[in-house]
PDB file of C-alpha atoms in Angstrom:
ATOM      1  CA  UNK A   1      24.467   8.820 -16.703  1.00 72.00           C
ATOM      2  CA  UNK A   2      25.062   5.506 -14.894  1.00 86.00           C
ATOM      3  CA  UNK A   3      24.905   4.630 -11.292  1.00 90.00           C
ATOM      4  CA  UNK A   4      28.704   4.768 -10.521  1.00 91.00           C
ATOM      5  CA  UNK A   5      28.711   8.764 -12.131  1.00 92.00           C
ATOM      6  CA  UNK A   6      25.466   9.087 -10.283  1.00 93.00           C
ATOM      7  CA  UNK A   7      26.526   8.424  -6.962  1.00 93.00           C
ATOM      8  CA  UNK A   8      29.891  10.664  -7.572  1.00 93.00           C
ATOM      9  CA  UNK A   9      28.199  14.010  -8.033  1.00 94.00           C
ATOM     10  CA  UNK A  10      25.218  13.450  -5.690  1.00 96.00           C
ATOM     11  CA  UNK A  11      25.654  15.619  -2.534  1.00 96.00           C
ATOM     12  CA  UNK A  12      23.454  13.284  -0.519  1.00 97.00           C
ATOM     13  CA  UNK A  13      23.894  11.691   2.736  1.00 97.00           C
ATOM     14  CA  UNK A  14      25.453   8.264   2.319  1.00 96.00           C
ATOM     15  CA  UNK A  15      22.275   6.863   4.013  1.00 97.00           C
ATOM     16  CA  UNK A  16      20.161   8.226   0.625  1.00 97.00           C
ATOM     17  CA  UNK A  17      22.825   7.702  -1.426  1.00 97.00           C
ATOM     18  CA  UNK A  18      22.691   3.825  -1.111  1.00 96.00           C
ATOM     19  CA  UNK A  19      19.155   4.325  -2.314  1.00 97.00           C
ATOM     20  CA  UNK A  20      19.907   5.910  -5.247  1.00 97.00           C
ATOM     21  CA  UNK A  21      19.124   3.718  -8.609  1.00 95.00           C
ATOM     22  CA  UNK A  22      18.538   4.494 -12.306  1.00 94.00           C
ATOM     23  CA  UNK A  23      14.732   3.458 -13.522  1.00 92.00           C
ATOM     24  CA  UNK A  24      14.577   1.835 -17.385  1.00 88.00           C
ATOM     25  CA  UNK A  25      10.942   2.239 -18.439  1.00 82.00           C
ATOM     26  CA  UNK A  26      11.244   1.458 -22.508  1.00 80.00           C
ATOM     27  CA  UNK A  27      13.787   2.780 -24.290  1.00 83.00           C
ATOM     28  CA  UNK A  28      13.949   5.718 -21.993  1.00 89.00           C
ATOM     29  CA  UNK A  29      15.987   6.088 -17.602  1.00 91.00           C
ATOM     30  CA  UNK A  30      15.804   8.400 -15.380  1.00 93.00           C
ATOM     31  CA  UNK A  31      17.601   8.069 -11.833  1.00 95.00           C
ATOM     32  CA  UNK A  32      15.442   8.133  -8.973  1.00 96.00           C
ATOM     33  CA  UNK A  33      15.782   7.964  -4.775  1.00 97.00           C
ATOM     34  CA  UNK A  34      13.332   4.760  -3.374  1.00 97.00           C
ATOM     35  CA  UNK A  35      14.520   5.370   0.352  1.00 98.00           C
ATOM     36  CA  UNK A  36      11.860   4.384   3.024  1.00 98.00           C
ATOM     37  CA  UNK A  37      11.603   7.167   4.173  1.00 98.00           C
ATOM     38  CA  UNK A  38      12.158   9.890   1.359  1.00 98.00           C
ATOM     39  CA  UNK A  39      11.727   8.993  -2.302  1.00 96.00           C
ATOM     40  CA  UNK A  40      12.163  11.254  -5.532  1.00 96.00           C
ATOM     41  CA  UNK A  41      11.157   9.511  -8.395  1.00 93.00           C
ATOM     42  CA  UNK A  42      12.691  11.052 -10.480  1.00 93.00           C
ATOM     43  CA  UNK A  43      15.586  12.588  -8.581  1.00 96.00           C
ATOM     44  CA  UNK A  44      17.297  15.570  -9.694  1.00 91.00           C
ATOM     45  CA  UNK A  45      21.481  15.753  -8.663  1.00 93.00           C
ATOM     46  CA  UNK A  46      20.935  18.933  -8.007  1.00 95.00           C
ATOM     47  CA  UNK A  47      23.153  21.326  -4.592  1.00 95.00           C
ATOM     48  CA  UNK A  48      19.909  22.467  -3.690  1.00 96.00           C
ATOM     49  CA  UNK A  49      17.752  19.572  -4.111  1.00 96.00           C
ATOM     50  CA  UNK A  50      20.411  17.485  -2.433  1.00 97.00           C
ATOM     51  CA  UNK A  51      20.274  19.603   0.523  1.00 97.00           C
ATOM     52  CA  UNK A  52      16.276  19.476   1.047  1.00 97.00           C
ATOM     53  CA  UNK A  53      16.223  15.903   0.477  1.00 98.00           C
ATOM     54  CA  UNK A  54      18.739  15.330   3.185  1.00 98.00           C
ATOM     55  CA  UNK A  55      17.133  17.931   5.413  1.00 98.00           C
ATOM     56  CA  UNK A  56      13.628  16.572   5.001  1.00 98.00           C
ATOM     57  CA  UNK A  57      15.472  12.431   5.797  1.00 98.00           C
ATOM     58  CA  UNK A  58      17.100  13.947   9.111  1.00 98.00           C
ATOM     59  CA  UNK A  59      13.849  15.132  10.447  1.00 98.00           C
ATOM     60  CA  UNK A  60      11.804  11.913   9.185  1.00 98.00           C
ATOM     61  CA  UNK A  61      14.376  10.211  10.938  1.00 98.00           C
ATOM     62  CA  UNK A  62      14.331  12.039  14.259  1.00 98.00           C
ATOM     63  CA  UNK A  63      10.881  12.130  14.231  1.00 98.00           C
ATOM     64  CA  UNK A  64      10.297   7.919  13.213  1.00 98.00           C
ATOM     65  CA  UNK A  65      12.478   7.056  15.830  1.00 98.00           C
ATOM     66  CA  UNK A  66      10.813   9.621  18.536  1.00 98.00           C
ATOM     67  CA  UNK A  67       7.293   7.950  17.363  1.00 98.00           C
ATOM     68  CA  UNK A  68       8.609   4.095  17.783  1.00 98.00           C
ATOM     69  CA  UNK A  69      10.109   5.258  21.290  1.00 97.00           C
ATOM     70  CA  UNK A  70       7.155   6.430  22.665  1.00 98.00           C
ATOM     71  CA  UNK A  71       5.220   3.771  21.668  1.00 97.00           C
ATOM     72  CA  UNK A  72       3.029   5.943  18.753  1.00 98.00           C
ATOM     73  CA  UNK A  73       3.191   3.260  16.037  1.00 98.00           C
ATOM     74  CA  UNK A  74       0.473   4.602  13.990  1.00 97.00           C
ATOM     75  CA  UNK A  75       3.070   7.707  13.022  1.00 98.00           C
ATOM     76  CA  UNK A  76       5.831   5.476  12.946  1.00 98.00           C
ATOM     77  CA  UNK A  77       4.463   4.225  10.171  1.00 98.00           C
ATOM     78  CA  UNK A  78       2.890   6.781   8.322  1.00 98.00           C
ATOM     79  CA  UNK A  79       6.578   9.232   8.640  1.00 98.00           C
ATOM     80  CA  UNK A  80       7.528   6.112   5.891  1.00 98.00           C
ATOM     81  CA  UNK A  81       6.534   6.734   2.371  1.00 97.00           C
ATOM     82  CA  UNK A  82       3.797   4.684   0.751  1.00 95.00           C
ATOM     83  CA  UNK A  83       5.398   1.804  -0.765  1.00 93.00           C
ATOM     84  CA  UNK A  84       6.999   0.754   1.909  1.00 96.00           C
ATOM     85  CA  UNK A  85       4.874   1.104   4.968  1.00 97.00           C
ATOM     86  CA  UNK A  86       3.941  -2.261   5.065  1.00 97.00           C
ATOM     87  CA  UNK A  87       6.992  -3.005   6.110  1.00 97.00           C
ATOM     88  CA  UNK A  88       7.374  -0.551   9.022  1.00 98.00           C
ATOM     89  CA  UNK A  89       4.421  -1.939   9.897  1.00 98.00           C
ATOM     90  CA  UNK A  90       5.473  -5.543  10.376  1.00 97.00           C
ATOM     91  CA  UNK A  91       8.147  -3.606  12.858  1.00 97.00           C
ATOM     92  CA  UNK A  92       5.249  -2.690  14.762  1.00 98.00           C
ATOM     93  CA  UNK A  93       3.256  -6.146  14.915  1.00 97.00           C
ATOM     94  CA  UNK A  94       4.711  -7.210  18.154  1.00 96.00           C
ATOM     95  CA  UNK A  95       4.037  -4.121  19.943  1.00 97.00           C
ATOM     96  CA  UNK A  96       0.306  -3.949  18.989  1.00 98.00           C
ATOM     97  CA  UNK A  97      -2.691  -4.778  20.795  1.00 97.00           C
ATOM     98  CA  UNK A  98      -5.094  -6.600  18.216  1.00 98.00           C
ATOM     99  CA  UNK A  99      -7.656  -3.944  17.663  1.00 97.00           C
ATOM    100  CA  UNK A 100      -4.390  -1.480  16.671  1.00 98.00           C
ATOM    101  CA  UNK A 101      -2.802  -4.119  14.721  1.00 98.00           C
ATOM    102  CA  UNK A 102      -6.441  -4.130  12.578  1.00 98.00           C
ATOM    103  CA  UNK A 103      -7.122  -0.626  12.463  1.00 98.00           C
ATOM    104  CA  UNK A 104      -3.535   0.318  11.251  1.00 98.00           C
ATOM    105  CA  UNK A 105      -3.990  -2.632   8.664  1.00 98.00           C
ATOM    106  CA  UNK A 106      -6.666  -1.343   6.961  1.00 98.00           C
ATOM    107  CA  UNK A 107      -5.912   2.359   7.056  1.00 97.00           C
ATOM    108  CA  UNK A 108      -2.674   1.000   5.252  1.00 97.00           C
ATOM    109  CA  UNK A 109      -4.191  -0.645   2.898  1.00 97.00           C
ATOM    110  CA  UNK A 110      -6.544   1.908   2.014  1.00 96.00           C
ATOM    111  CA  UNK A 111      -3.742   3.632   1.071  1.00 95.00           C
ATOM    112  CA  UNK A 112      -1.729   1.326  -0.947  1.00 93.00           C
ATOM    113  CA  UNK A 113      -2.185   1.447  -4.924  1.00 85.00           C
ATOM    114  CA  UNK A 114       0.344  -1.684  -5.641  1.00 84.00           C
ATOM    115  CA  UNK A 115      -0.756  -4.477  -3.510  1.00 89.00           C
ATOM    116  CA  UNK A 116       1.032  -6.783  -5.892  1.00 87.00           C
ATOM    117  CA  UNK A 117       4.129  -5.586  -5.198  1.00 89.00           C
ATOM    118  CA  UNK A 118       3.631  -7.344  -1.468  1.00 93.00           C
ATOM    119  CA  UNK A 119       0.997  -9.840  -2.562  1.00 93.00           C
ATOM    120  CA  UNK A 120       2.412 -12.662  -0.474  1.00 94.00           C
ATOM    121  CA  UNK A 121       3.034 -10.557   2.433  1.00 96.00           C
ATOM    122  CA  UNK A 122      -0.754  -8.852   2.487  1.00 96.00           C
ATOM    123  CA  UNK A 123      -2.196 -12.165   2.212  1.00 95.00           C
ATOM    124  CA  UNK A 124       0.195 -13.458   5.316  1.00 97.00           C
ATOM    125  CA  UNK A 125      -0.896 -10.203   7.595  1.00 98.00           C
ATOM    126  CA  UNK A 126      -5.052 -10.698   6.250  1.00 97.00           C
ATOM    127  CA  UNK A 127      -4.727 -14.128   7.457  1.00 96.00           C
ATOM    128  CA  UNK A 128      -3.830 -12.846  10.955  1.00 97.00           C
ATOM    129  CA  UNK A 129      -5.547 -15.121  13.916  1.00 96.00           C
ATOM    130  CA  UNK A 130      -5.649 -12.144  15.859  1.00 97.00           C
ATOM    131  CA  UNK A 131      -8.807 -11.072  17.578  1.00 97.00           C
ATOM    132  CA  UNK A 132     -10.766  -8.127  16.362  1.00 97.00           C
ATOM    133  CA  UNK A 133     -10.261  -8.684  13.119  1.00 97.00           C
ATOM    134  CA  UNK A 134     -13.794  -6.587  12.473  1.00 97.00           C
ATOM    135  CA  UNK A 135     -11.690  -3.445  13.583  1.00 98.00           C
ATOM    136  CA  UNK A 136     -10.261  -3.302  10.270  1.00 98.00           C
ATOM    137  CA  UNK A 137     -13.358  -1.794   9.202  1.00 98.00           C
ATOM    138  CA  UNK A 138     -15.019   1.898  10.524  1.00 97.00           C
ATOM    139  CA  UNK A 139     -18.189   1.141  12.564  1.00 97.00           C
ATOM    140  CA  UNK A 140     -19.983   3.036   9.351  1.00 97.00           C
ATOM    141  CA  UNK A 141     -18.074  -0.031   7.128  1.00 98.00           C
ATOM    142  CA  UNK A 142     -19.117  -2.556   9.656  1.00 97.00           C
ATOM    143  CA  UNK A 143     -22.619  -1.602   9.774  1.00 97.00           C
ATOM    144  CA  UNK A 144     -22.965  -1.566   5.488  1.00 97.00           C
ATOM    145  CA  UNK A 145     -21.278  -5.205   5.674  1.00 97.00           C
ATOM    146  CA  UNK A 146     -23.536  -6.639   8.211  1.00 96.00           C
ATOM    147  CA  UNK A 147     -26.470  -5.845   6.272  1.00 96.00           C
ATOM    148  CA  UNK A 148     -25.132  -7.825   3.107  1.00 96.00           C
ATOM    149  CA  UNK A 149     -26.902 -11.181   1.625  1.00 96.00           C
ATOM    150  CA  UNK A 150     -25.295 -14.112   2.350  1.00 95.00           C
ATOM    151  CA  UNK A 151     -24.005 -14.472  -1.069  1.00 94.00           C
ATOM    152  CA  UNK A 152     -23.204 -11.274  -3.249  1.00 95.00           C
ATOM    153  CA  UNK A 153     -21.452 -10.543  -6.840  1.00 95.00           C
ATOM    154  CA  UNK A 154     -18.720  -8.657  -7.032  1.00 95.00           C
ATOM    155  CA  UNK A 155     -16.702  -7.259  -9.724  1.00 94.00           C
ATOM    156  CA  UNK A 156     -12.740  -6.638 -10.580  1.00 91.00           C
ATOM    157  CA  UNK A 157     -11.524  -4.506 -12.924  1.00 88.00           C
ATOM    158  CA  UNK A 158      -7.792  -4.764 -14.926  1.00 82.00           C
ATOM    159  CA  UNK A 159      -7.085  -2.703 -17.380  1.00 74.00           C
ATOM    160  CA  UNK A 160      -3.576  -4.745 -18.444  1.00 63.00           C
ATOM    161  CA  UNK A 161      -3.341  -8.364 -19.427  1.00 56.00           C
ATOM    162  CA  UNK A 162      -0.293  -8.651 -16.439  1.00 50.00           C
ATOM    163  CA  UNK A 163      -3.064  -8.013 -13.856  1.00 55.00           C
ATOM    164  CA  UNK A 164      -4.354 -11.224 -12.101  1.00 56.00           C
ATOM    165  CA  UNK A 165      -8.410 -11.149 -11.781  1.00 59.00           C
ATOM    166  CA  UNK A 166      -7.141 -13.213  -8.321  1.00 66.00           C
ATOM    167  CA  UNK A 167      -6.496 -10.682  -6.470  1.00 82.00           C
ATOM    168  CA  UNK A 168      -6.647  -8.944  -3.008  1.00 93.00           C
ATOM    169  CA  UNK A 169      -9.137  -5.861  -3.976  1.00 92.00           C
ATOM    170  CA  UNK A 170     -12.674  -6.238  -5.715  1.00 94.00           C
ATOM    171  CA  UNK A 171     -15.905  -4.194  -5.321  1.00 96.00           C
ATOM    172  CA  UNK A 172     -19.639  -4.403  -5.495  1.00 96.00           C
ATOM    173  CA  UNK A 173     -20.065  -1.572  -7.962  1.00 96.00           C
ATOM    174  CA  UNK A 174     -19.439  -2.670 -11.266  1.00 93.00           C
ATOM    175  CA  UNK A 175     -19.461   0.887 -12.326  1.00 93.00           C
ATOM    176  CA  UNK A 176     -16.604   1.504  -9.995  1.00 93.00           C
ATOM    177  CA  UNK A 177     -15.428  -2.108 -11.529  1.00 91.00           C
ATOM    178  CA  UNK A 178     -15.577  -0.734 -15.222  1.00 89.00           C
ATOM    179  CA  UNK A 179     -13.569   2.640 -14.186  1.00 88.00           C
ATOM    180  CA  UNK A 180     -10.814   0.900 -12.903  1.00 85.00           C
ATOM    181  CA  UNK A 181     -10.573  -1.043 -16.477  1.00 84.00           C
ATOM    182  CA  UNK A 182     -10.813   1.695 -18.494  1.00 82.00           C
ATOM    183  CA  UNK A 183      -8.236   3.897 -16.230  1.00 73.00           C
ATOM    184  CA  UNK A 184      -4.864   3.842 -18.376  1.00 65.00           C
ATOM    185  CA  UNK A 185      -5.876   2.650 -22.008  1.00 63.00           C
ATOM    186  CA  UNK A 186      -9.478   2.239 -22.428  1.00 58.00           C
ATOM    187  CA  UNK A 187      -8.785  -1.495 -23.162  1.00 66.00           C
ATOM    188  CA  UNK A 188      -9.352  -3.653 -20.084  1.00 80.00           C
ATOM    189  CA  UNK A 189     -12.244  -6.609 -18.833  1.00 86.00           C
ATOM    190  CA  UNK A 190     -14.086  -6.752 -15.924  1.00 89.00           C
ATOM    191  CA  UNK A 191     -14.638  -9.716 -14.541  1.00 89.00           C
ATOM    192  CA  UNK A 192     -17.322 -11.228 -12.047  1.00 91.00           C
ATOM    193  CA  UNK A 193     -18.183 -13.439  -9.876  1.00 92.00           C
ATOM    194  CA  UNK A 194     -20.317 -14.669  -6.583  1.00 94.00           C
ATOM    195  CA  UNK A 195     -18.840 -15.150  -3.255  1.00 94.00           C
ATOM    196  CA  UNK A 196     -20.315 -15.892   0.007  1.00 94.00           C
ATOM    197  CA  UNK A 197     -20.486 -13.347   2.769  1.00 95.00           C
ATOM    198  CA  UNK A 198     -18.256 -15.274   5.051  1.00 94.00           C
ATOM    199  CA  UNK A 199     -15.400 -15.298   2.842  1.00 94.00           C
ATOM    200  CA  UNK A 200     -14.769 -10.783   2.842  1.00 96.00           C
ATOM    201  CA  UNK A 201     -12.370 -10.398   5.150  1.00 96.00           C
ATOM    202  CA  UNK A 202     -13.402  -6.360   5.041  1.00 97.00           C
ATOM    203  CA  UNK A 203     -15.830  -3.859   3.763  1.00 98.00           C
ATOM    204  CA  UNK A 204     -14.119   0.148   2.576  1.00 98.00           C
ATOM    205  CA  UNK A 205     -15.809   2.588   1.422  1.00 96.00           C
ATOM    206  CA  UNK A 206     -13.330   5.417   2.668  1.00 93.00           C
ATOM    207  CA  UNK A 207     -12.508   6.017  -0.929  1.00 91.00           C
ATOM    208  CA  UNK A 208     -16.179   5.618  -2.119  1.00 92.00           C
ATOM    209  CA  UNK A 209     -14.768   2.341  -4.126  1.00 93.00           C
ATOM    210  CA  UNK A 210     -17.183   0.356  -2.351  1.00 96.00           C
ATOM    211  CA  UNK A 211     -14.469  -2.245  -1.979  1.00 97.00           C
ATOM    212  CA  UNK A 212     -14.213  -5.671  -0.479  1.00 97.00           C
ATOM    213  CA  UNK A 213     -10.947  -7.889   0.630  1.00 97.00           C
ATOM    214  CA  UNK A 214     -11.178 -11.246  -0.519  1.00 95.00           C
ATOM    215  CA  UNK A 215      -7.742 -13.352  -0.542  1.00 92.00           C
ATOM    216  CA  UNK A 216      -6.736 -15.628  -3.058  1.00 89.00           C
ATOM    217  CA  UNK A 217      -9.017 -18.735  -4.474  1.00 81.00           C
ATOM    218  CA  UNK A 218     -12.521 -17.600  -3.090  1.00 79.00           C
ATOM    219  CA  UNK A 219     -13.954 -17.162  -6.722  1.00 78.00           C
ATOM    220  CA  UNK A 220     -14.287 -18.344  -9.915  1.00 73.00           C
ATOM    221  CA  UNK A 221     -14.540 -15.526 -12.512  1.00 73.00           C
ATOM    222  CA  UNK A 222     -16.565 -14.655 -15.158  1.00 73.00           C
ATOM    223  CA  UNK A 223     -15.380 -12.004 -18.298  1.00 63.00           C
TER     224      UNK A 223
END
């Protein structure tokens, strides 16, 4: 089935319908829905399915633009799926004090398994002059980083070849480091290196990943 026949028997509002798109992953597709705020991946053109998907968009709808309205950005942004919540965020920016803009930042990033998908915009928002920036972290997270040495090693690991080792995420557990390697295929590299205190922009360890935020060109890796 292509797009065009796709689109035909869908039942969908034409608001999800425009978001409608056919996924090639090998020598196999599948059609899925990537709205903002609803996504099926994949996405069955089914009466019934059609009807709950438009139901649950109507309500995530009413309910976004209620939240931006009254001025409750943080569930403005979370009523967005996952992928793209960075970008409701940036809708947000200018309505933020800087302590909100920090804590929303790293709650969403938390969150987010595909930095690379926004790489240039992450490192754009990181950078921020704002004030506050140490509200990114939890007080628990800010009272772990404080105690660090003023230079520490920390670890990355890829488990494909089409992963960067310069990247946005690291951690200081190279256990943690080796799991994330060894995740999909069992065939990936950790690499290492040391970095100086000043240059983490944040501390998590919501996730118990023990993770640090270091932007591009801070480190020169070892395998």
């Amino acid at each position: 089935m292509d797009l065009v026949e796709l689109r035909k028997i869908s039942k969908l509002v034409p608001e999800l319908k425009r978001h409608l798109e056919i996924i090639q992953t090998g020598e196999t597709s599948f059609p899925s829905l990537r709205h903002p705020l609803v996504f099926s991946v994949p996405y069955l053109p089914q009466p019934e399915f059609d009807e709950h998907l438009n139901k649950m968009y109507k309500h995530k709808k009413k309910e976004s633009e209620k939240a931006f309205q009254h001025r409750d950005y943080e569930k403005y942004v979370w009523l967005h799926e996952r992928p793209n919540r960075v970008h409701a965020f940036i809708s947000t920016t200018h309505y933020l004090p800087d302590q909100d803009y920090w804590t929303i930042l790293g709650e969403i990033f938390i969150d987010t398994e595909n930095l690379w998908q926004n790489f240039d915009l992450w490192c754009w928002l990181l950078s921020s002059e704002r004030k506050e920036a140490c509200k990114i972290m939890t007080q628990e997270e800010r009272d772990i980083f404080s105690g660090f040495p003023e230079k520490i090693t920390v670890y990355r690991g890829l488990n494909s070849e089409k992963q960067s080792s310069d990247g946005l995420s690291f951690t200081i557990n190279p256990e943690k480091a080796k799991w994330f390697s060894n995740r999909f295929r069992g065939t990936g590299k950790v690499y290492w290196g040391v970095i100086n205190r000043k240059d983490i922009l944040a501390y998590f360890n919501r996730r118990g990943e023990e993770e640090v935020v270091i932007l591009p060109g801070k480190i020169n890796f070892v395998t």
